[in-house]
Short mmCIF file of C-alpha atoms in Angstrom, two decimals:
data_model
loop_
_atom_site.label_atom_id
_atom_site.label_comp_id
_atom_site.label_asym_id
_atom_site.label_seq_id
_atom_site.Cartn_x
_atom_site.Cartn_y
_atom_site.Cartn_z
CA UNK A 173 35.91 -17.80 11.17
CA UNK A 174 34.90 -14.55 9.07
CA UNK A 175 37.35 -13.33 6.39
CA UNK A 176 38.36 -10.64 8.26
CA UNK A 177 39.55 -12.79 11.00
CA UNK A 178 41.36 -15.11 8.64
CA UNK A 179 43.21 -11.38 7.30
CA UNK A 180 44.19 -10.30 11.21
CA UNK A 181 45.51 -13.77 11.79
CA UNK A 182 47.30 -13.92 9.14
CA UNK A 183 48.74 -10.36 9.82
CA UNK A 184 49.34 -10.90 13.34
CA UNK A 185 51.26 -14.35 12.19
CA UNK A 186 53.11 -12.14 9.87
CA UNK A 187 54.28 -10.03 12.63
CA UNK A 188 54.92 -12.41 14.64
CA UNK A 189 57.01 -13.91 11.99
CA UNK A 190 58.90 -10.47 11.10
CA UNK A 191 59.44 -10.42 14.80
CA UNK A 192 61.46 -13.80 14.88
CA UNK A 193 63.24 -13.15 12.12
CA UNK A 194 64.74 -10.12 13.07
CA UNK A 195 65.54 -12.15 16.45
CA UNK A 196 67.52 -14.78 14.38
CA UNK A 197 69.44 -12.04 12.18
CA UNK A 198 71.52 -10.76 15.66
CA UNK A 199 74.93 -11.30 15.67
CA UNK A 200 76.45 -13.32 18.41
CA UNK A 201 77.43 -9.97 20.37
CA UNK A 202 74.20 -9.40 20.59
CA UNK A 203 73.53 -12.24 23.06
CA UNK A 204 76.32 -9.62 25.40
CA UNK A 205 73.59 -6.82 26.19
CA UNK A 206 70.11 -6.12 26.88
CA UNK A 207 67.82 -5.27 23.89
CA UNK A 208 65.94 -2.12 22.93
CA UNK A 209 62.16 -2.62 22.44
CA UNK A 210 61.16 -0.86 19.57
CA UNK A 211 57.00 -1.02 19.02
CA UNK A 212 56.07 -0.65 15.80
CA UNK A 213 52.32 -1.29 16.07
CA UNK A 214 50.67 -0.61 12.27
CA UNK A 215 47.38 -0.70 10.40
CA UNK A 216 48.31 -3.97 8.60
CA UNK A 217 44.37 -4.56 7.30
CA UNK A 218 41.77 -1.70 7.04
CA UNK A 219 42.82 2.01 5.94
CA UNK A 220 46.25 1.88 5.43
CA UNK A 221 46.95 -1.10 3.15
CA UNK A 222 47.76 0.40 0.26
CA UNK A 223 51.11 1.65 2.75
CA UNK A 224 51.49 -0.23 5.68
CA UNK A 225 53.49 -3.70 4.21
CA UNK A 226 56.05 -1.32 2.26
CA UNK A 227 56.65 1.13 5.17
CA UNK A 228 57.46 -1.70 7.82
CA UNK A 229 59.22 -3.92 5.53
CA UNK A 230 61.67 -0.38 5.41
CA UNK A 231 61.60 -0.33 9.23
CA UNK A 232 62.45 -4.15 9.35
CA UNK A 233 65.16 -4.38 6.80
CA UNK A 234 66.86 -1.36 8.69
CA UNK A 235 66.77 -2.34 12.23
CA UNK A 236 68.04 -5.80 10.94
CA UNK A 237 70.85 -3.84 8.93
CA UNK A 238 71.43 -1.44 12.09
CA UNK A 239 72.01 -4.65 14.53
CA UNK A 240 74.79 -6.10 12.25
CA UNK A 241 76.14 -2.64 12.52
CA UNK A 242 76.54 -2.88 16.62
CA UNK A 243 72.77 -1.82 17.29
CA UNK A 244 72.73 0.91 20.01
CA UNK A 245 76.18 0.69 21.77
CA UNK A 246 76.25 -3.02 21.70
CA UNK A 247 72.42 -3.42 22.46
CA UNK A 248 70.27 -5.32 19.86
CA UNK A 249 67.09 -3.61 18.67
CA UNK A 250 63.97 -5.64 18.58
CA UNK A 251 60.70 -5.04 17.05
CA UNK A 252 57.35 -5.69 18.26
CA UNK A 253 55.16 -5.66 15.84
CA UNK A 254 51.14 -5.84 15.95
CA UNK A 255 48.09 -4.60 13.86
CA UNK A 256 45.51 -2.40 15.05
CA UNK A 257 43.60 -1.92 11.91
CA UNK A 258 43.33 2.16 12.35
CA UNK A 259 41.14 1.51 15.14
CA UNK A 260 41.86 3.50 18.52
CA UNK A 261 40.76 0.69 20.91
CA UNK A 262 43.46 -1.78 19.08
CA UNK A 263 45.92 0.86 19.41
CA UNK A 264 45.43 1.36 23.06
CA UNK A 265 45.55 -2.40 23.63
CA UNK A 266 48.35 -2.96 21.47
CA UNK A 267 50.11 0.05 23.33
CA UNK A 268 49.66 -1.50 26.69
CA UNK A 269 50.88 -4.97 25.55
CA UNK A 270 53.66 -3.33 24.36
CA UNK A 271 54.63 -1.35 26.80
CA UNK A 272 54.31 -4.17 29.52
CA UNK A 273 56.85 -6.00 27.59
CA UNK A 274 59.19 -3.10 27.92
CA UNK A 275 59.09 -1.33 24.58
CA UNK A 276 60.76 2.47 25.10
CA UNK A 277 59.69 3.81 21.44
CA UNK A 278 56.26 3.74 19.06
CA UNK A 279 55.11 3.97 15.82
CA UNK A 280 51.73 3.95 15.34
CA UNK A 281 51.53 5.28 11.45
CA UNK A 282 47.71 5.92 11.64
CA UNK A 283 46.61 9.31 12.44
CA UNK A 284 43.20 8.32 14.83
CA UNK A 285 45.41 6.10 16.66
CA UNK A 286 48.71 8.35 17.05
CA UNK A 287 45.98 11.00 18.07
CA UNK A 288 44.23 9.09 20.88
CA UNK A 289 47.54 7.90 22.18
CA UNK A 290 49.56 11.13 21.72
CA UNK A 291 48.17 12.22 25.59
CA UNK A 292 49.00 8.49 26.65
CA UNK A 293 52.93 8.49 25.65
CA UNK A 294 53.46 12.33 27.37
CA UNK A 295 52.19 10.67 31.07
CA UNK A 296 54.33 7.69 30.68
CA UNK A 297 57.25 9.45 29.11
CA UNK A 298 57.82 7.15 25.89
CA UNK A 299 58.50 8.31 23.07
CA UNK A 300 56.73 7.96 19.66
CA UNK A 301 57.45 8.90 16.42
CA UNK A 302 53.97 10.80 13.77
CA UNK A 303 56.89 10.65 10.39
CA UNK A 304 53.90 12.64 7.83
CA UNK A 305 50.71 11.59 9.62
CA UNK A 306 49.05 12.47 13.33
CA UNK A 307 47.83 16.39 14.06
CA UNK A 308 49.76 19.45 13.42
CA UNK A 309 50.07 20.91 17.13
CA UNK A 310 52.01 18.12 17.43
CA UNK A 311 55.14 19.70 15.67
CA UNK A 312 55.13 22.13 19.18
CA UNK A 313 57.12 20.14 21.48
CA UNK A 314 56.23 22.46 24.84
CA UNK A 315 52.59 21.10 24.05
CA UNK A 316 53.44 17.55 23.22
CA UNK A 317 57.28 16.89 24.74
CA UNK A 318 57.12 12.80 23.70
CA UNK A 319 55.47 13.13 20.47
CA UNK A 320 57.76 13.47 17.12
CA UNK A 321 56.87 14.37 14.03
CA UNK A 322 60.25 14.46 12.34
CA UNK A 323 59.37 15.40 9.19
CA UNK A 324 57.32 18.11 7.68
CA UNK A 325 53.15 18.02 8.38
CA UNK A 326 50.91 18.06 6.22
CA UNK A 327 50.59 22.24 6.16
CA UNK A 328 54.29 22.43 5.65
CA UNK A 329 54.05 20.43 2.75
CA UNK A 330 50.84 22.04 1.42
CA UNK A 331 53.20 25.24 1.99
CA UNK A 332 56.05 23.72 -0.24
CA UNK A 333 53.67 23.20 -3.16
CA UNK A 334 52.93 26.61 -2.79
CA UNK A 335 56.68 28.05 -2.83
CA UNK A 336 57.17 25.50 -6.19
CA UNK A 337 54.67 27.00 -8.13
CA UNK A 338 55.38 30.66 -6.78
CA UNK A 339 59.26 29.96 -7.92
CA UNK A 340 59.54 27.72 -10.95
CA UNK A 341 56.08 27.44 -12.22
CA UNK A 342 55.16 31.36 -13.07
CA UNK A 343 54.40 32.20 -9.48
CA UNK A 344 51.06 32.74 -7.49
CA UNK A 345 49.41 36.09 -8.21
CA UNK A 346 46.58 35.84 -10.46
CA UNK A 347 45.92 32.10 -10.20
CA UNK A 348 43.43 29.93 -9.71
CA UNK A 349 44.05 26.80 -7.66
CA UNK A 350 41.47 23.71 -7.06
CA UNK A 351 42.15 21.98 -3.94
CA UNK A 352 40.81 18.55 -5.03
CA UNK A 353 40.92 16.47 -1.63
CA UNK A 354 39.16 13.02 0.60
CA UNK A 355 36.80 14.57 2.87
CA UNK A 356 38.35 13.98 6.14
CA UNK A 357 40.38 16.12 8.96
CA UNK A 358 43.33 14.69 6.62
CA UNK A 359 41.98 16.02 3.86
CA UNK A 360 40.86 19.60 5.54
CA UNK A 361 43.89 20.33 7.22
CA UNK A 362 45.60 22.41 4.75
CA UNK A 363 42.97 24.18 4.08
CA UNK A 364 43.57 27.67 6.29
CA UNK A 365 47.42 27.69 5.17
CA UNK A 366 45.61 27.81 1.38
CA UNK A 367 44.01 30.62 2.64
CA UNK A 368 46.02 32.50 4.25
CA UNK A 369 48.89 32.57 1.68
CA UNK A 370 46.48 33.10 -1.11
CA UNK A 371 45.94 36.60 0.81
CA UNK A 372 49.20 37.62 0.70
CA UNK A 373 50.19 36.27 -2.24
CA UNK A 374 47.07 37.09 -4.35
CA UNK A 375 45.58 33.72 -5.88
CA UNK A 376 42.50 32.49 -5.47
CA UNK A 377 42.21 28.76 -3.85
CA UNK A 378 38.61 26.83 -4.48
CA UNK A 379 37.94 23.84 -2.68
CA UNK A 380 36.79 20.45 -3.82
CA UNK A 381 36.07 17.58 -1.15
CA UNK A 382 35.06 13.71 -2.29
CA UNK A 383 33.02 11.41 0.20
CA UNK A 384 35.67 8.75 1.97
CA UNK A 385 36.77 6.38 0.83
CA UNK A 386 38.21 8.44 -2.89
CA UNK A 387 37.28 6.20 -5.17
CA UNK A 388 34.53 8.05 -6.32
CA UNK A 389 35.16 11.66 -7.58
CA UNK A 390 33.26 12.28 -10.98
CA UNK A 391 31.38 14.82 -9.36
CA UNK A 392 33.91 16.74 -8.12
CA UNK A 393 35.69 16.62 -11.35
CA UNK A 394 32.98 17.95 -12.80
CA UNK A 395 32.89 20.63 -10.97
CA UNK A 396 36.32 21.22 -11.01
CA UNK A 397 35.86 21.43 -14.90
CA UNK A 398 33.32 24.40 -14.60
CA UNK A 399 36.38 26.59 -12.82
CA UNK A 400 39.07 26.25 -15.45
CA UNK A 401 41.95 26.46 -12.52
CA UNK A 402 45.06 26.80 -13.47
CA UNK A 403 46.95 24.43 -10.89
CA UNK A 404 45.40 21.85 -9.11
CA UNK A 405 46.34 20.40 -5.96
CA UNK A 406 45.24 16.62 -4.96
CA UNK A 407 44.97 15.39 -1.24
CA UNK A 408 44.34 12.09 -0.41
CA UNK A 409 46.00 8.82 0.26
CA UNK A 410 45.64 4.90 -1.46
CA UNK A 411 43.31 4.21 -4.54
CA UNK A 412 42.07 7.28 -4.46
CA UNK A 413 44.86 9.36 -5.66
CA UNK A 414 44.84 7.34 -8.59
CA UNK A 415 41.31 8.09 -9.33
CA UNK A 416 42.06 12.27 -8.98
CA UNK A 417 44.60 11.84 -11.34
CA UNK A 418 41.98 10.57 -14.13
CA UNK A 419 40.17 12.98 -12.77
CA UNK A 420 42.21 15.82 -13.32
CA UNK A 421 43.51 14.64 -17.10
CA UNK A 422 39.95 13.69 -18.39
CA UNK A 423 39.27 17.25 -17.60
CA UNK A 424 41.48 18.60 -19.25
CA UNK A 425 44.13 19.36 -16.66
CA UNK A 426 47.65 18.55 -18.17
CA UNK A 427 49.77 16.30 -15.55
CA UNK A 428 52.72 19.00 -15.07
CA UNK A 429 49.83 21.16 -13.34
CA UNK A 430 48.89 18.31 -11.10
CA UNK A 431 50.64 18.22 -7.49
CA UNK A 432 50.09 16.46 -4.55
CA UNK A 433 50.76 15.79 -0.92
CA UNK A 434 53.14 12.64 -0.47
CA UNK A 435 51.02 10.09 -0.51
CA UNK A 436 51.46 9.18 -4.09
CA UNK A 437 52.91 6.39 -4.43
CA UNK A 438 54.93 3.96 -7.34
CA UNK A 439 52.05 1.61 -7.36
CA UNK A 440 49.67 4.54 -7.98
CA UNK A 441 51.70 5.73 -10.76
CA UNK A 442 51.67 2.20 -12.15
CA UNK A 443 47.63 2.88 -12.98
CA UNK A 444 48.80 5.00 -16.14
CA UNK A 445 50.52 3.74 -19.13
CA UNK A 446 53.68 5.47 -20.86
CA UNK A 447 54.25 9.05 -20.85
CA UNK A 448 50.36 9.67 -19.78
CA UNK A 449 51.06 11.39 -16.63
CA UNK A 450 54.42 12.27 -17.00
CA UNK A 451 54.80 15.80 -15.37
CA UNK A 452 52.75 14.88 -12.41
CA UNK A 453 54.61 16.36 -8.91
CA UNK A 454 54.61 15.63 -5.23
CA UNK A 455 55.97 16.55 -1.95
CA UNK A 456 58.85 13.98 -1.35
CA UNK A 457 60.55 13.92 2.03
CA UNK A 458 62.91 10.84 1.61
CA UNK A 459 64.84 10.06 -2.02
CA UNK A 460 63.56 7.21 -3.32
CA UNK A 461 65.61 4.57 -5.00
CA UNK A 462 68.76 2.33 -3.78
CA UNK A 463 71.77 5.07 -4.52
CA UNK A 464 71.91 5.87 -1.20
CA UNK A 465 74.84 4.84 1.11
CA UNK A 466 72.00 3.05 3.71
CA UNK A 467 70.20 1.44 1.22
CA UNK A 468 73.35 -0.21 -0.49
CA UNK A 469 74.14 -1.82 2.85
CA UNK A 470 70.44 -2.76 3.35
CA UNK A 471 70.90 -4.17 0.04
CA UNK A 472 74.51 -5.65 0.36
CA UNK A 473 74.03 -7.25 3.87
CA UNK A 474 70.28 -7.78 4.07
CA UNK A 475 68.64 -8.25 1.38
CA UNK A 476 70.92 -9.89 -0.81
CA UNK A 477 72.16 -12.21 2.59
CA UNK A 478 68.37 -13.57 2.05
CA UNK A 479 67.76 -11.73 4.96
CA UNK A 480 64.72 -9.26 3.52
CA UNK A 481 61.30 -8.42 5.05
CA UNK A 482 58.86 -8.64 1.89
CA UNK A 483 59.37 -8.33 -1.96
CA UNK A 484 62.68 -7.46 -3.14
CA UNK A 485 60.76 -4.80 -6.18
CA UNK A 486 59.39 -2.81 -3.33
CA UNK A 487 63.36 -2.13 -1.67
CA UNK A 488 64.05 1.71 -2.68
CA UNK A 489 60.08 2.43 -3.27
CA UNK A 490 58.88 5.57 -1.58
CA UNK A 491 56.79 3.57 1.66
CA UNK A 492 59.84 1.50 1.65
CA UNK A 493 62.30 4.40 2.63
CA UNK A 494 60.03 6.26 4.19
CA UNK A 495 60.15 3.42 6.50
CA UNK A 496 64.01 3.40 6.78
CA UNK A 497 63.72 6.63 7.32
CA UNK A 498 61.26 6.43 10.23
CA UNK A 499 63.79 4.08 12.19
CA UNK A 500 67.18 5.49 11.48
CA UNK A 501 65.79 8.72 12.78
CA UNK A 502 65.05 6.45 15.85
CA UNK A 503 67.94 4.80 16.02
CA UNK A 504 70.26 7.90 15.93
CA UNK A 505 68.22 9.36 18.85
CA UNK A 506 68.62 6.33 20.84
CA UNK A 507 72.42 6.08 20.39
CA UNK A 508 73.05 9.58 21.07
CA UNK A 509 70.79 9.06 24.51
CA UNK A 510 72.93 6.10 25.58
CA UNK A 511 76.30 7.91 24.74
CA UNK A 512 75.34 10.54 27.21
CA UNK A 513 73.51 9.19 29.84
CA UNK A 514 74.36 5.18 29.30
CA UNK A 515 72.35 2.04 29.71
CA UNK A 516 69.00 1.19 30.18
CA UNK A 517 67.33 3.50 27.60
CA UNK A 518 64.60 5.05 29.08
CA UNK A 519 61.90 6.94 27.52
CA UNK A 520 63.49 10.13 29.48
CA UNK A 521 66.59 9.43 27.94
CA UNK A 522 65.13 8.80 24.68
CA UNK A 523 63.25 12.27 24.42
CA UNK A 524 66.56 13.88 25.29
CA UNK A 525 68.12 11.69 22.54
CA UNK A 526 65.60 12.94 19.83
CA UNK A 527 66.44 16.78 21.00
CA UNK A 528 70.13 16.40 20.33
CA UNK A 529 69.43 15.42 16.61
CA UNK A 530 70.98 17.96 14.71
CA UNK A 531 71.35 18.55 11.11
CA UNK A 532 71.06 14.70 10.51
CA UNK A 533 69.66 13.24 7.34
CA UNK A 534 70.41 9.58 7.64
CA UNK A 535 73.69 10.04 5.51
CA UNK A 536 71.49 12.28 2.40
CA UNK A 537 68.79 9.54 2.63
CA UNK A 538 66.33 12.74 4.04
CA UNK A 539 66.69 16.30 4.68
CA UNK A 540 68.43 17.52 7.54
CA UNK A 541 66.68 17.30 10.50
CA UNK A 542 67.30 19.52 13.54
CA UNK A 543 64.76 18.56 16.51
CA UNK A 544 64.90 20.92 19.39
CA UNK A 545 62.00 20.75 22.81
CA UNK A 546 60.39 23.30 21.26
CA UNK A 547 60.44 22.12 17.37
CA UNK A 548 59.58 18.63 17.01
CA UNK A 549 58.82 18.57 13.62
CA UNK A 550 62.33 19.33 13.00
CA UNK A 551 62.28 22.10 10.12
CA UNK A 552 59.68 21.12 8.30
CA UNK A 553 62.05 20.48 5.18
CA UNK A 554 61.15 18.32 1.93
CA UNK A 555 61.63 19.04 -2.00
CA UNK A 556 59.44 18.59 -5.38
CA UNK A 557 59.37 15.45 -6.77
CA UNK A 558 58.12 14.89 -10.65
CA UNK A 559 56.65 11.73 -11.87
CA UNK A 560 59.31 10.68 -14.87
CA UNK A 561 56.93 7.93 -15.92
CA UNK A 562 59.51 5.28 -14.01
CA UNK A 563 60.08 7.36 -11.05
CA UNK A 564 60.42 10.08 -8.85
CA UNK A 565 62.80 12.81 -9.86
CA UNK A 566 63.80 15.57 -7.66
CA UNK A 567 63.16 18.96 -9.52
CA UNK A 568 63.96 21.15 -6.17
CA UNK A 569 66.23 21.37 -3.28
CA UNK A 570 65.53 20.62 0.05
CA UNK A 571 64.02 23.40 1.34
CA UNK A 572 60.97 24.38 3.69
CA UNK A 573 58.22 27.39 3.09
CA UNK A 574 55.71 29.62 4.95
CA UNK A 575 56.92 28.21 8.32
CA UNK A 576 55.81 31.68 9.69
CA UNK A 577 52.32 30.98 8.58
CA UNK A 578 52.65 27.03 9.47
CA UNK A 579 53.40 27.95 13.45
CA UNK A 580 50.75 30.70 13.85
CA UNK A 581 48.27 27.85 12.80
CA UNK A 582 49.56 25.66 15.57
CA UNK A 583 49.61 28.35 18.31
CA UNK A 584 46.02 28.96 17.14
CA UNK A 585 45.01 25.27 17.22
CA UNK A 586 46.65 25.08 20.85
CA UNK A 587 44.39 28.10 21.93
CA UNK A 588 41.48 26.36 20.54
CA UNK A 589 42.12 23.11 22.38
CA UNK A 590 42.40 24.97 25.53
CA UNK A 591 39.18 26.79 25.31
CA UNK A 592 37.22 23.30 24.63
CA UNK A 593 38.62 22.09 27.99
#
């Protein structure tokens, strides 16, 4: 057997694992109603590895927390949960298995797979959640009516970098920005925001790609270096973010002018020593940390029960809540479907369930959240994080930015789609 094998064996034992355990965790009510499939199918071995174990040990330490809590109206939540390695063929198997088995909800936390099944979950009405990953249009829920983003895309956070340094760090006009980022439809798709507010705001944006996978970028630096910009933005996900940091400091660039997209993890941060990139900010879109009233009952009743999904360090990281996040925004939806139109959950029911989320932020864990059919993305809300060389500290309010700008590109990428039919 190749190594590769051994790895997606070993994953899908995992899961498999994860699965029971969350199984053996239900109280005795539970054994009273049906469960809720939950699908949370996840690139556990190729792209995404540097996120994918933090993010669903989040989403399996809250749905084990939510069923001690009376799951949804007295139904357990369980979790299927399967790897398909970023690859849309694995997806669309894993989706089918899934669904056969009766699963009403997906995560699919890879952007080609949550694109190639985005057209799948509208015909069979189930619901899936694109928390910061999958295509922008997606945030128009008339387009995409079972597809959720929940949280601000990528522009919308490319947009609140742009409001932060416009309000607190001297303001636009004038500057020069490098938009270091991977070379990838990830890494393009803020590009024509950049644009467009550097028009009416009067900076100047230059742009910077590096070859997938990131982890090498000298030449961009260098280039970077002949520009002398003033801010720089970074966009890209795993090792490479890391790498643009050095990047950015070897050339000069001093970390408080160095901001990036979310993905930039603890771990990453662990790369640098002392106060070496202290200054260094992000778009956050969950707190971080346990001082949160979820996480202290994750803590109290789960993880401290010996009841925990993974490594106890990694409780309170960013992936980690992210993940929380991810599923009680799921959760809520599904309990506010079977209040008003009862038992079984459907996928019908569950869409209608995501639409009556309104101002909720998963008791401060997130901003609020208001999902209507036409706004999936649900405000497109997050604040400005800054590395304090042991965390992530909040240096803005939740808040969103150039939302006008952020829906004109959507209608426009709608139009587009519709003329390559």
């Amino acid at each position: 057997m190749k190594h590769t094998d051994l790895a997606l064996s070993r994953r899908a034992m995992l899961g498999a694992a994860a699965a029971a355990s969350l199984g053996a965790t239900l109280p005795a009510w539970a054994q009273e109603k049906a469960a809720v499939q939950f699908a949370t199918l996840l690139d556990f071995t190729r792209v995404s590895t540097f996120l994918t174990d933090e993010y669903s040990q989040g989403q399996q330490d809250y749905i084990k927390l939510a069923n001690l809590e009376g799951g949804i109206d007295g139904h357990p939540i369980k979790m299927i949960i399967k790897d398909h390695a970023s690859c849309p063929e694995r997806g669309i198997a894993a989706y089918n298995e899934a669904k056969a088995a009766g699963a009403v909800f997906f995560d699919f936390l890879s952007t080609p797979v949550a694109n190639a099944l985005m057209p799948r979950c509208d015909e069979d009405h189930l619901p899936m959640i694109a928390f910061a990953h999958g295509r922008a249009d997606a945030a128009d829920g008339e387009a995409f009516p079972y597809v959720f983003p929940s949280a601000a895309i990528y522009r919308s956070q490319a947009a609140l970098l742009l409001k932060y340094i416009d309000e607190h760090e001297g303001g636009l006009k004038g500057k020069k920005i490098a938009f270091v980022h991977i070379d990838s439809p990830f890494g393009k798709e803020p590009i024509e925001l950049l644009n467009r507010v550097a028009k009416t705001k009067g900076f100047e944006v230059k742009l910077y790609p590096y070859p997938v996978p990131g982890t090498e970028q000298a030449a961009t630096w260098s280039e970077v270096r002949k520009n002398r910009p003033d801010k720089v933005i970074i966009w890209g996900a795993g090792p490479g973010q890391a790498v643009s940091i050095r990047g950015a400091v070897t050339t000069g660039i001093s970390p408080k002018d160095i901001h990036s997209v979310l993905w930039l993890s603890e771990s990453d941060m662990s790369a640098f020593k002392g106060s070496e990139v202290v200054g260094v900010k992000r778009v956050t879109l969950v707190h971080t940390g346990t001082d949160h009233p979820i996480l202290k009952r994750i803590v109290e009743k789960v993880v401290n029960a010996g009841n925990g999904s993974g490594d106890k360090k990694r409780v309170g990281w960013s992936g980690y809540n992210n993940g929380v996040a991810s599923m009680a925004i799921a959760v809520q939806a599904a309990r506010q479907a079977v209040q008003k139109a009862g038992a079984p959950l459907t996928g019908e029911k569950l869409k209608a369930g995501f639409e009556m989320l309104k101002d909720f932020n998963a008791e401060g864990l997130m901003p609020p959240i208001t999902i209507t059919a036409k706004d999936h993305q649900g405000g497109g809300m997050g604040i400005i994080s800054e590395w304090s060389g042991k965390q992530w500290t909040p240096k803005s309010d939740w808040a969103n930015a150039y939302q006008d700008v952020v829906w004109d590109l959507i209608k426009e990428d709608e139009a587009k789609a519709k003329e390559k039919k």
